Amino acid sequence: MAANYWESTQRKFWTFSKQQLAVERKRIEETERNLVNMYPLPDRRLLSIYFYHQLSKMARPLGIRQQALATAQVYVRRFYLKIEIRRTNPALVLATALYLACKMEECPQHIRMILAEARHCWDTSFNDISKIGECEFTLISEMNSQLIIHHPYRSLAELQTQFQLTQEENALAWSILNDHYLTDLPLLHAPHVIATTAMFLAVVLKPTQGGLQGHAAGITSALQTIGNVRNAPGQGTQNRVQKLVDWLAESSVDMEAVVECTQELISLYEIWESYTDKTCKDQIAKFVKARGLDK
Amino acid sequence: MFTGYNTKKRVNERYKIVGFISSGTYGRVYKAEGKNGRVGEFAIKKFKPDKEGELQYSGISQSAIREMALCTELSHPNVVHTVEIILEEKCIFIVFEYAEHDLLQIIHHHNQPQRQAIPARTIKSILHQLLQGLVYLHKNWVMHRDLKPANIMVTSAGKVKIGDLGLARLFYKPLHSLFTGDKVVVTIWYRAPELLLGSRHYTPAVDLWAVGCIFAELLSLRPIFKGEEAKMDSKKTVPFQRNQMQKIVEIMGMPNKDRWPLLAAMPEFGQLSSLAAGNARFHRPQGLENWYQACLKNNQYPPGSSPDNPGQEGFSLLQQLLEYDPQKRLTAEKALQHPYFTVHEKPTENCFADSKIKYPVRRVSQEDNDIRTSSLPGTKRSGLPDDSLIGRPAKRLKEG
């Protein structure tokens, strides 16, 4: 389990194909057809960005670490794969996911502190710890008590030593890992595949190119490099990239999966350009208020 | 969902409670039979709410969360199997496979009415199975942290199962030192010297010390280091467990920097020298070998090298488990390769194989058979207390 991803509940029960995800989501939407039609929501990735901002806002004053934040993000994603979002108060779900993730990642926070931060950053009206306590039951129950999450950070740390990544490359790879929680990748691929993708992108993109969001173009060229790996191992151009390319070609890492991860990240960075806090906030507020979900 | 948490499974629809087994700091354990097509016997652990008398959701304790997550994830023939977890109206139930015996009960049975040694073959099989379960846990970065006879289950088919993962946790690159999480771990008699000396970053080796203590107890039928626990003071500072450390030193002798190079770095190192003052036995410790020979003799293991005697290999294994320096202590994997397990015959898969001894079945009390509405755990002392032998130290403290 913790050491053994292959035996984990994450691999056995929480890793899907894209098609499976699509089917499952369609099924949930169908059960709430009226709600879905009545309250349109922004793209899932934009919502994820908004959720991430809200989680960070709660986490920062409490000094909560990235790994707990990442676990909370995975919990939220799993939960909304089972429950239609318009039936929930996302503020409560996020606060609860963070509360639970902190316990699981061995950096527990008192439920009152979580409640206080949630109220502070959502100006929400739930003001009772029992709301979080009850939502915790729902969250755990929907996840079938499968709470241990395998993150790609560990694999990245191993790759970093193996390939002697520079500090900048490592930092870039880390932030790519942080970003992948905004996509479905944690439900689609094994942590080592995601870590490999992040490392590869970091090396190919070069950290000097500034902000990440503008990276779609860079990633596209990276994709071509991966294409070369598959077609003609050993034919790369740059030395450093060459070493990686050779390793990728020889390793058992699933190249198709790395390509898929890369594409997923490109489309995240593309859609990110259209992100505004306000749209997400307003559209969520609409169904929450109208349905009295914050009561 | 926000009209309240909707229970999907109900414990009373799925199980018939046969009786109450025990209670502890965590809650209560019941024996149950399957209902509506479910067959077999089960042990159901009901967690007590975080606060006594809590009628509202107040957040699940971290140890319950850990146990639920680990039980769901783990699967090994020598770790108690979790059948399911039921969350029902503010209560949490973990349903386990049922085990008729545990090591505490087995040791108890051999002490009464008069002392009669546990057969050497039984001990070898128990230890072998226990270590296999532990290898699995440690490979998966899980430290048990509360191994003791009461937590080692044995089925009527002689299969040993590590139970009670309430204190277990993952130890891969913790975000905080393990000390920060739980100030006190492991029931005092089984607590490793590095814990007694205040180590902040302890390792799975603490579980191997406990295995050594359990091995010794199976041989002698008494806890080998039976110290008295110093209670936490009102400021919640952790006291130095002077008496427990004394008990260890009386047999093992004083630890020193030659045997344990990092000894002086232990936070409570300074306390050690004061132990010796005025205690003659410190300068003439019994020595583990003398303890071992006396124990075999007292319990009338037949002399000479045979499968009926734990032998020199048994001593050698015990000595390497009760090694002061956690870095030198055997790992679970290394312990399994010890000659003790290969000399004479291989350990049996059923620890009761070739044994004529009949162990009594687990006692269950009929006083409290309503798992849903029963009085809150700990408020009523019916059935067996937490650890059913008188004089067992109370379990761990809640984490801070």
XYZ file of C-alpha atoms in Angstrom:
695
model
C 0.000 0.000 0.000
C 1.796 3.098 1.151
C 4.970 1.747 -0.376
C 3.126 -0.350 -2.822
C 1.018 1.664 -5.197
C 0.241 -1.457 -7.196
C -1.661 -3.030 -4.324
C -3.284 0.217 -3.260
C -6.972 1.085 -3.178
C -5.991 4.132 -5.222
C -4.966 1.936 -8.120
C -7.690 -0.647 -7.630
C -10.680 1.611 -7.042
C -9.778 5.195 -7.904
C -7.938 5.022 -11.187
C -10.087 5.248 -14.294
C -9.912 5.627 -18.017
C -11.127 8.881 -19.546
C -14.151 7.083 -20.906
C -15.042 5.646 -17.531
C -14.858 9.100 -15.973
C -17.042 10.559 -18.681
C -19.660 7.826 -18.323
C -19.748 8.145 -14.558
C -20.111 11.909 -14.679
C -22.842 11.706 -17.260
C -24.698 9.256 -15.061
C -24.556 11.605 -12.083
C -25.647 14.571 -14.140
C -28.574 12.568 -15.475
C -29.848 11.881 -11.977
C -30.057 15.637 -11.432
C -30.947 16.737 -14.954
C -33.104 19.678 -13.836
C -30.500 21.044 -11.471
C -27.786 20.716 -14.059
C -29.841 22.620 -16.624
C -30.903 25.276 -14.170
C -27.465 26.065 -12.794
C -24.761 25.961 -15.433
C -21.224 25.845 -14.081
C -17.825 26.788 -15.519
C -15.471 24.142 -16.894
C -14.420 21.606 -14.287
C -10.802 22.763 -14.479
C -11.797 26.364 -13.801
C -13.792 25.225 -10.797
C -10.760 23.251 -9.669
C -8.616 26.375 -9.856
C -11.189 28.225 -7.793
C -11.331 25.384 -5.257
C -7.573 25.367 -5.053
C -7.505 29.098 -4.339
C -10.108 28.655 -1.620
C -8.267 25.717 -0.067
C -5.005 27.659 -0.103
C -6.686 30.593 1.546
C -7.880 28.336 4.363
C -4.566 26.518 4.589
C -2.168 29.454 4.625
C -2.973 30.964 8.032
C -2.862 27.481 9.548
C 0.497 26.678 7.990
C -0.874 23.570 6.295
C 1.611 21.869 3.986
C 1.268 21.265 0.270
C 0.861 17.510 0.634
C -2.213 17.873 2.835
C -3.597 20.390 0.367
C -2.993 17.940 -2.458
C -4.752 15.158 -0.541
C -7.718 17.454 0.089
C -7.899 18.217 -3.638
C -7.964 14.518 -4.486
C -10.698 13.914 -1.892
C -12.824 16.687 -3.431
C -12.324 15.262 -6.912
C -13.248 11.751 -5.792
C -16.268 13.017 -3.914
C -17.658 14.932 -6.873
C -17.271 11.839 -8.953
C -19.913 10.254 -6.714
C -22.129 13.199 -5.791
C -23.521 15.882 -8.056
C -21.935 19.153 -7.005
C -25.221 21.073 -7.206
C -26.538 18.992 -4.345
C -23.750 20.159 -2.062
C -22.357 23.246 -0.466
C -18.828 23.302 -1.944
C -17.569 25.511 0.874
C -18.451 22.826 3.374
C -17.065 20.014 1.232
C -13.741 21.832 0.790
C -13.412 22.658 4.479
C -14.187 19.068 5.403
C -11.813 17.629 2.818
C -9.047 19.816 4.218
C -9.878 18.832 7.790
C -9.784 15.145 6.899
C -6.662 15.449 4.741
C -4.760 17.087 7.597
C -5.517 14.148 9.868
C -4.550 11.662 7.193
C -1.300 13.449 6.385
C -0.384 13.568 10.067
C -0.668 17.326 10.502
C -4.059 17.507 12.250
C -5.902 20.785 12.727
C -8.607 21.374 15.268
C -12.046 21.308 13.716
C -12.741 24.778 15.173
C -9.721 26.248 13.421
C -10.875 24.815 10.111
C -14.364 26.159 10.710
C -13.006 29.608 11.526
C -10.866 29.731 8.391
C -13.720 28.430 6.249
C -16.010 31.141 7.540
C -13.337 33.712 7.008
C -12.662 32.895 3.392
C -16.173 32.057 2.195
C -18.282 34.471 4.235
C -20.475 31.444 4.540
C -23.216 30.906 7.007
C -22.454 27.458 8.357
C -21.195 28.162 11.797
C -21.268 24.863 13.551
C -18.517 22.262 13.782
C -21.180 19.556 13.615
C -21.700 20.500 9.943
C -18.086 19.634 9.210
C -18.322 16.558 11.430
C -21.350 15.308 9.550
C -19.903 16.082 6.150
C -16.817 14.103 7.207
C -19.031 11.025 7.553
C -20.418 11.590 4.070
C -16.968 12.131 2.592
C -15.480 9.007 4.167
C -18.509 6.961 3.283
C -18.458 8.018 -0.384
C -14.743 7.197 -0.517
C -15.347 3.836 1.198
C -12.763 4.748 3.844
C -10.089 4.615 1.160
C -8.192 7.612 2.390
C -4.536 6.879 1.686
C -3.329 8.859 -1.301
C -0.163 8.138 -3.245
C 1.266 11.412 -4.461
C 3.809 11.848 -7.250
C 6.057 14.033 -5.062
C 7.851 10.970 -3.769
C 8.565 9.634 -7.257
C 9.785 13.047 -8.291
C 12.226 13.125 -5.386
C 13.649 9.824 -6.604
C 13.879 10.996 -10.206
C 15.520 14.202 -9.077
C 18.429 12.292 -7.577
C 18.667 9.943 -10.498
C 18.835 12.718 -13.108
C 20.465 15.382 -10.966
C 17.888 17.987 -11.800
C 18.949 21.562 -11.151
C 17.192 23.455 -8.431
C 15.193 25.406 -11.008
C 14.172 22.301 -12.889
C 13.124 20.663 -9.681
C 11.109 23.689 -8.627
C 9.389 23.764 -12.005
C 8.617 20.055 -11.854
C 7.169 20.576 -8.375
C 4.889 23.336 -9.538
C 3.753 21.199 -12.460
C 2.853 18.510 -9.918
C 0.957 21.102 -7.902
C -0.915 22.061 -11.057
C -1.868 18.536 -12.028
C -4.318 18.415 -9.111
C -6.403 20.929 -11.064
C -6.989 18.300 -13.719
C -8.353 14.744 -13.740
C -4.823 13.340 -13.871
C -4.872 12.084 -10.259
C -7.830 9.879 -11.260
C -6.261 8.782 -14.529
C -2.606 7.911 -14.039
C -0.144 6.356 -11.636
C 1.930 8.782 -9.556
C 5.222 7.764 -11.175
C 3.834 8.488 -14.642
C 2.782 11.941 -13.520
C 6.147 12.548 -11.854
C 7.934 11.458 -15.029
C 5.830 13.837 -17.079
C 6.534 16.700 -14.712
C 10.267 16.068 -14.754
C 10.345 15.728 -18.503
C 8.444 18.949 -19.024
C 10.626 20.785 -16.537
C 13.789 19.762 -18.331
C 12.457 20.484 -21.806
C 10.746 23.751 -20.946
C 13.614 25.272 -18.998
C 12.583 27.147 -15.905
C 13.970 30.422 -17.281
C 10.963 30.868 -19.507
C 8.977 32.531 -16.752
C 5.383 31.929 -15.763
C 3.904 28.505 -16.224
C 0.582 29.426 -17.690
C 2.139 30.662 -20.896
C 3.684 27.290 -21.458
C 1.268 25.672 -23.790
C 3.511 26.341 -26.765
C 6.591 25.019 -24.989
C 4.757 21.897 -24.033
C 3.721 21.313 -27.579
C 7.340 21.190 -28.623
C 8.003 18.911 -25.687
C 5.343 16.616 -27.042
C 7.178 16.468 -30.313
C 10.285 15.465 -28.444
C 8.381 12.640 -26.828
C 7.150 11.677 -30.259
C 10.743 11.377 -31.329
C 11.433 9.127 -28.389
C 8.907 6.682 -29.617
C 9.892 6.835 -33.226
C 13.645 6.910 -33.078
C 15.316 6.420 -29.750
C 18.754 7.949 -29.596
C 18.071 10.608 -32.235
C 17.449 13.559 -29.946
C 19.346 16.802 -30.140
C 20.248 18.220 -26.748
C 22.452 16.236 -24.433
C 20.419 16.574 -21.318
C 17.176 15.890 -23.024
C 18.909 13.038 -24.814
C 19.705 11.275 -21.573
C 16.110 11.567 -20.492
C 14.804 10.466 -23.844
C 17.015 7.378 -23.799
C 15.902 6.549 -20.306
C 12.258 6.987 -21.188
C 12.669 4.777 -24.218
C 14.230 2.022 -22.156
C 12.204 2.378 -18.997
C 8.913 0.652 -18.493
C 7.139 3.986 -18.196
C 4.110 4.011 -20.418
C 4.895 6.585 -23.112
C 1.305 6.882 -24.239
C 0.425 7.824 -20.693
C 3.146 10.478 -20.544
C 1.813 11.975 -23.768
C -1.704 11.953 -22.387
C -0.572 13.666 -19.184
C 1.235 16.288 -21.193
C -1.826 17.010 -23.290
C -3.955 17.262 -20.200
C -1.555 19.849 -18.789
C -1.468 21.823 -22.047
C -5.200 22.138 -22.068
C -5.135 23.190 -18.420
C -2.668 25.978 -19.160
C -4.738 27.034 -22.146
C -8.014 27.236 -20.308
C -6.340 28.928 -17.352
C -6.134 32.117 -19.447
C -9.899 32.437 -19.258
C -10.094 32.002 -15.508
C -11.782 34.549 -13.309
C -12.486 34.067 -9.635
C -15.755 35.885 -9.856
C -17.480 33.672 -12.407
C -16.877 30.557 -10.357
C -17.846 32.241 -7.145
C -21.077 33.656 -8.526
C -22.212 30.520 -10.266
C -21.629 28.412 -7.196
C -23.347 30.984 -5.006
C -26.402 30.816 -7.270
C -27.298 27.220 -6.597
C -26.112 27.268 -3.012
C -28.302 30.258 -2.166
C -31.291 29.204 -4.229
C -31.358 25.735 -2.725
C -30.490 26.789 0.798
C -27.525 24.425 0.869
C -25.643 26.679 3.234
C -28.215 26.285 5.946
C -26.725 15.120 1.602
C -27.288 18.323 3.478
C -30.448 17.143 4.975
C -28.014 15.050 6.973
C -25.665 12.132 6.591
C -27.520 9.221 5.047
C -26.488 5.900 6.400
C -26.222 3.364 3.620
C -25.556 0.307 5.733
C -26.951 -0.459 9.136
C -25.004 -2.592 11.533
C -28.106 -4.248 12.986
C -29.406 -5.208 9.567
C -26.180 -6.961 8.724
C -25.053 -8.466 12.032
C -26.532 -10.079 15.081
C -24.631 -9.137 18.217
C -23.718 -12.220 20.236
C -22.094 -10.452 23.140
C -19.665 -7.878 24.391
C -15.945 -8.696 24.318
C -13.983 -5.781 25.737
C -13.692 -2.048 26.035
C -10.759 0.264 25.897
C -9.707 3.813 25.300
C -10.977 3.578 21.735
C -14.457 2.196 22.376
C -15.961 -1.264 22.628
C -15.625 -4.568 20.820
C -18.533 -6.958 20.263
C -18.781 -10.463 18.960
C -21.314 -10.837 16.163
C -22.771 -13.277 13.695
C -23.622 -12.523 10.098
C -27.242 -11.904 9.208
C -29.266 -11.888 5.996
C -27.022 -14.199 4.060
C -23.743 -13.127 5.625
C -22.138 -16.144 7.254
C -19.522 -16.462 9.926
C -18.443 -14.810 13.136
C -17.128 -11.286 13.427
C -15.652 -8.866 15.900
C -17.129 -5.403 15.617
C -15.266 -2.470 17.033
C -17.425 0.487 17.904
C -15.530 3.711 18.273
C -16.530 5.987 21.014
C -17.350 9.529 20.024
C -14.520 11.989 20.461
C -16.134 13.398 23.566
C -18.142 11.363 26.037
C -21.840 11.900 25.734
C -21.469 13.662 22.417
C -24.745 13.644 20.584
C -23.552 15.793 17.736
C -20.954 15.219 15.091
C -17.733 16.622 16.479
C -15.088 15.297 14.107
C -13.570 11.829 14.083
C -10.428 11.307 16.154
C -7.195 11.045 14.245
C -6.504 7.563 15.550
C -9.877 6.327 14.299
C -9.161 7.886 10.906
C -5.778 6.176 10.791
C -7.226 2.842 11.740
C -10.026 3.071 9.195
C -7.646 4.044 6.405
C -5.047 1.410 7.263
C -7.588 -1.375 7.780
C -9.097 -0.614 4.389
C -5.728 -0.668 2.683
C -3.965 -3.592 4.342
C -4.388 -7.215 3.437
C -2.193 -10.034 4.714
C -2.911 -13.468 6.220
C -1.166 -12.413 9.444
C -2.941 -9.108 9.857
C -6.534 -9.120 11.108
C -8.789 -8.890 8.083
C -11.220 -5.982 7.894
C -14.565 -7.016 6.460
C -16.142 -3.587 6.216
C -16.504 -0.227 7.865
C -19.942 1.075 8.719
C -20.628 4.725 9.366
C -24.020 4.972 10.941
C -25.507 7.960 12.678
C -22.509 9.432 14.442
C -21.030 6.013 15.132
C -18.202 4.194 13.431
C -18.062 0.414 13.333
C -15.162 -1.577 11.960
C -16.114 -5.185 11.261
C -13.206 -7.626 11.582
C -12.870 -11.325 11.053
C -13.342 -13.055 14.384
C -10.433 -14.650 16.230
C -11.209 -17.032 19.065
C -7.995 -16.384 20.992
C -5.282 -13.849 21.619
C -1.813 -14.221 23.099
C -2.796 -12.659 26.396
C -5.529 -15.234 26.825
C -3.203 -18.067 25.804
C -0.533 -16.959 28.269
C -3.203 -16.635 30.916
C -4.427 -20.168 30.270
C -0.903 -21.545 30.736
C -0.639 -19.786 34.084
C -3.751 -21.449 35.479
C -4.498 -23.440 37.446
C -0.791 -24.133 37.637
C 1.997 -22.989 35.427
C 2.506 -25.127 32.362
C 4.864 -24.074 29.590
C 3.587 -23.214 26.124
C 4.955 -25.921 23.792
C 8.136 -24.802 22.037
C 6.622 -25.618 18.658
C 3.611 -23.420 19.345
C 5.872 -20.518 20.294
C 7.988 -20.939 17.195
C 4.933 -20.938 14.949
C 3.427 -17.909 16.690
C 6.639 -15.936 16.365
C 7.084 -16.931 12.752
C 3.595 -15.798 11.831
C 3.853 -12.638 13.886
C 7.061 -11.672 12.116
C 5.570 -12.349 8.705
C 2.730 -9.971 9.488
C 5.246 -7.427 10.719
C 7.405 -7.717 7.597
C 4.308 -6.915 5.595
C 3.435 -3.895 7.738
C 6.963 -2.505 7.697
C 7.350 -3.061 3.956
C 4.283 -0.933 3.575
C 5.724 1.764 5.830
C 3.333 0.980 8.634
C 4.619 0.969 12.191
C 2.267 -0.801 14.565
C 3.507 0.959 17.710
C 1.342 -1.026 20.118
C 2.343 -4.661 19.847
C 1.530 -6.607 22.991
C -0.012 -10.002 23.741
C -3.555 -8.610 23.900
C -3.232 -7.246 20.365
C -2.032 -10.470 18.763
C -5.041 -12.563 17.771
C -5.007 -16.301 17.143
C -7.814 -18.046 15.293
C -9.078 -21.466 16.300
C -7.188 -22.784 13.261
C -3.953 -21.547 14.804
C -3.426 -18.569 12.523
C -1.799 -15.559 14.117
C -3.190 -12.141 13.208
C -1.842 -8.771 14.218
C -4.714 -6.662 15.450
C -5.537 -3.194 16.729
C -4.031 -0.736 14.312
C -5.334 2.126 16.424
C -1.867 3.463 17.027
C -0.339 2.353 13.770
C 0.781 4.959 11.312
C 2.721 5.490 8.152
C 6.327 6.475 8.646
C 7.440 7.445 5.188
C 8.941 10.938 5.413
C 6.627 12.297 8.074
C 5.796 15.995 7.852
C 6.518 16.289 11.552
C 8.693 14.205 13.856
C 6.732 11.224 15.075
C 7.108 12.530 18.612
C 5.026 15.604 17.805
C 2.062 13.449 16.882
C 1.770 11.036 19.734
C 3.770 11.820 22.802
C 3.519 8.320 24.176
C 3.288 5.099 22.247
C 3.476 1.419 23.108
C 2.152 -0.010 26.344
C 4.903 0.485 28.881
C 6.133 -3.106 29.359
C 6.752 -3.445 25.633
C 8.204 0.004 25.095
C 11.641 0.110 23.468
C 14.553 1.785 25.276
C 14.864 4.511 22.634
C 11.266 5.510 23.384
C 11.916 5.443 27.121
C 14.913 7.689 26.494
C 12.761 10.192 24.626
C 13.787 9.542 21.005
C 12.027 11.930 18.625
C 12.599 10.046 15.416
C 12.042 6.440 16.284
C 11.795 3.706 13.706
C 9.982 0.402 13.089
C 12.627 -1.113 15.362
C 10.289 -0.218 18.258
C 7.992 -3.007 17.018
C 10.860 -5.518 17.098
C 11.659 -4.720 20.722
C 8.023 -5.445 21.482
C 8.298 -8.751 19.600
C 11.310 -9.584 21.789
C 9.255 -8.835 24.910
C 6.379 -10.966 23.618
C 8.767 -13.842 22.808
C 10.162 -13.658 26.326
C 6.661 -13.602 27.779
C 5.582 -16.645 25.772
C 8.586 -18.504 27.196
C 8.326 -17.396 30.800
C 4.552 -16.730 30.940
C 5.271 -13.420 32.652
C 6.156 -10.012 31.254
C 9.941 -9.818 31.158
C 10.158 -6.109 32.019
C 7.234 -5.442 34.310
C 7.748 -1.808 35.232
C 5.389 0.645 36.811
C 4.221 3.503 34.697
C 4.961 7.047 35.813
C 1.876 9.117 35.099
C 1.890 12.280 33.090
C 1.791 15.343 35.281
C -0.773 18.098 35.003
C 1.414 20.068 32.608
C 1.259 17.156 30.226
C 4.996 16.822 30.091
C 6.093 13.276 29.479
C 7.850 11.877 32.535
C 10.949 9.712 32.294
C 9.831 6.116 32.846
C 12.420 5.427 35.516
C 10.963 2.217 36.861
C 10.502 0.644 33.441
C 14.065 1.516 32.440
C 15.269 0.010 35.723
C 13.519 -3.273 35.001
C 15.275 -3.482 31.653
C 18.676 -2.629 33.085
C 18.317 -5.182 35.896
C 18.360 -7.933 33.308
C 20.124 -6.421 30.317
C 22.742 -4.318 32.133
C 23.369 -0.631 31.486
C 23.404 0.442 27.869
C 26.667 2.094 26.911
C 28.163 3.981 24.020
C 30.111 0.963 22.822
C 26.958 -1.058 22.380
C 24.847 1.907 21.320
C 26.875 4.738 19.755
C 24.013 7.260 19.566
C 23.031 6.678 23.184
C 24.364 10.015 24.420
C 22.192 11.841 21.887
C 18.990 10.585 23.530
C 17.071 13.403 25.236
C 16.779 11.498 28.522
C 20.360 10.222 28.474
C 21.146 12.230 31.589
C 18.568 10.275 33.569
C 20.392 7.004 33.019
C 23.320 7.658 35.318
C 21.009 8.540 38.186
C 19.346 5.144 37.797
C 22.384 3.304 38.985
C 22.769 5.237 42.212
C 22.010 3.059 45.207
C 20.865 0.059 43.197
C 23.222 -2.852 43.570
C 21.598 -4.889 40.812
C 22.747 -2.345 38.283
C 26.322 -3.338 38.737
C 25.515 -7.020 38.715
C 22.692 -7.397 36.212
C 21.205 -10.826 35.824
C 22.144 -10.987 32.175
C 19.728 -12.101 29.472
C 21.373 -15.491 29.107
C 20.920 -16.287 32.801
C 17.343 -15.068 32.615
C 16.755 -17.310 29.607
C 18.296 -20.436 31.106
C 16.427 -19.933 34.384
C 13.204 -19.459 32.455
C 13.608 -22.667 30.434
C 14.415 -24.524 33.636
C 11.505 -23.092 35.619
C 9.052 -23.926 32.910
C 10.515 -27.413 32.541
C 11.370 -27.376 28.888
C 13.059 -30.748 28.314
C 16.838 -30.250 28.375
C 18.989 -30.819 25.308
C 18.605 -29.728 21.744
C 15.237 -30.789 20.363
C 12.104 -29.321 18.743
C 10.567 -29.371 22.217
C 13.090 -26.867 23.505
C 13.565 -23.306 22.226
C 17.300 -23.928 22.533
C 20.342 -21.768 21.956
C 18.883 -20.444 18.718
C 15.926 -19.163 20.672
C 18.247 -17.330 22.994
C 20.231 -15.874 20.132
C 17.058 -14.579 18.460
C 15.766 -13.110 21.705
C 19.079 -11.385 22.323
C 19.085 -9.819 18.878
C 15.517 -8.592 19.295
C 16.214 -7.145 22.744
C 19.191 -5.210 21.385
C 19.570 -1.757 22.909
C 20.733 -0.030 19.740
C 17.713 0.241 17.413
C 20.051 0.315 14.436
C 21.559 -3.039 15.411
C 18.288 -4.634 16.445
C 17.051 -7.259 13.992
C 14.584 -6.085 11.406
C 11.447 -8.175 10.958
C 12.848 -9.514 7.702
C 16.203 -10.460 9.239
C 14.492 -12.020 12.230
C 12.615 -14.392 9.914
C 15.941 -15.605 8.528
C 17.276 -16.432 11.980
C 18.435 -20.048 12.443
C 15.833 -20.412 15.217
C 13.298 -20.925 12.440
C 15.346 -23.436 10.451
C 16.990 -25.614 13.076
C 15.112 -28.859 13.771
C 11.833 -28.594 11.916
C 10.174 -25.760 10.047
C 7.597 -23.740 11.969
C 4.074 -25.107 11.506
C 1.464 -23.016 9.764
C -1.062 -23.850 12.442
C 0.451 -22.839 15.752
C -1.681 -25.433 17.562
C -0.521 -28.303 15.332
C 0.872 -31.164 17.454
C -0.413 -29.492 20.603
C -2.865 -31.321 22.830
C -3.753 -28.257 24.795
C -7.341 -27.046 24.502
C -7.763 -23.348 24.934
C -10.985 -21.902 26.273
C -13.079 -19.858 23.884
C -13.218 -16.115 24.210
C -15.448 -14.916 26.995
C -18.317 -12.765 25.894
C -20.689 -10.999 28.194
C -24.418 -10.841 27.586
C -25.002 -7.706 29.586
C -24.689 -5.296 26.749
C -25.947 -6.622 23.501
C -27.292 -3.552 21.835
C -24.493 -2.180 19.756
C -26.486 0.838 18.585
C -27.794 2.168 21.842
C -25.421 0.694 24.370
C -24.194 2.969 27.105
C -21.254 5.012 26.016
C -18.001 3.156 26.024
C -16.021 3.323 29.183
C -18.932 4.523 31.247
C -20.042 1.048 32.163
C -17.688 -1.692 33.178
C -19.433 -4.846 32.191
C -17.655 -7.841 30.793
C -13.919 -7.967 30.702
C -11.908 -4.855 31.351
C -9.596 -3.556 28.685
C -6.861 -6.100 29.265
C -8.310 -9.007 31.017
C -5.460 -9.882 33.363
C -5.337 -7.930 36.564
C -2.403 -5.611 36.820
C -1.950 -5.000 33.106
C -0.996 -1.395 32.619
C -3.591 0.807 31.036
C -3.049 1.463 27.418
C -1.650 4.418 25.671
C -2.622 8.003 26.097
C -4.544 9.884 23.552
C -2.449 11.830 21.164
C -1.980 15.464 21.908
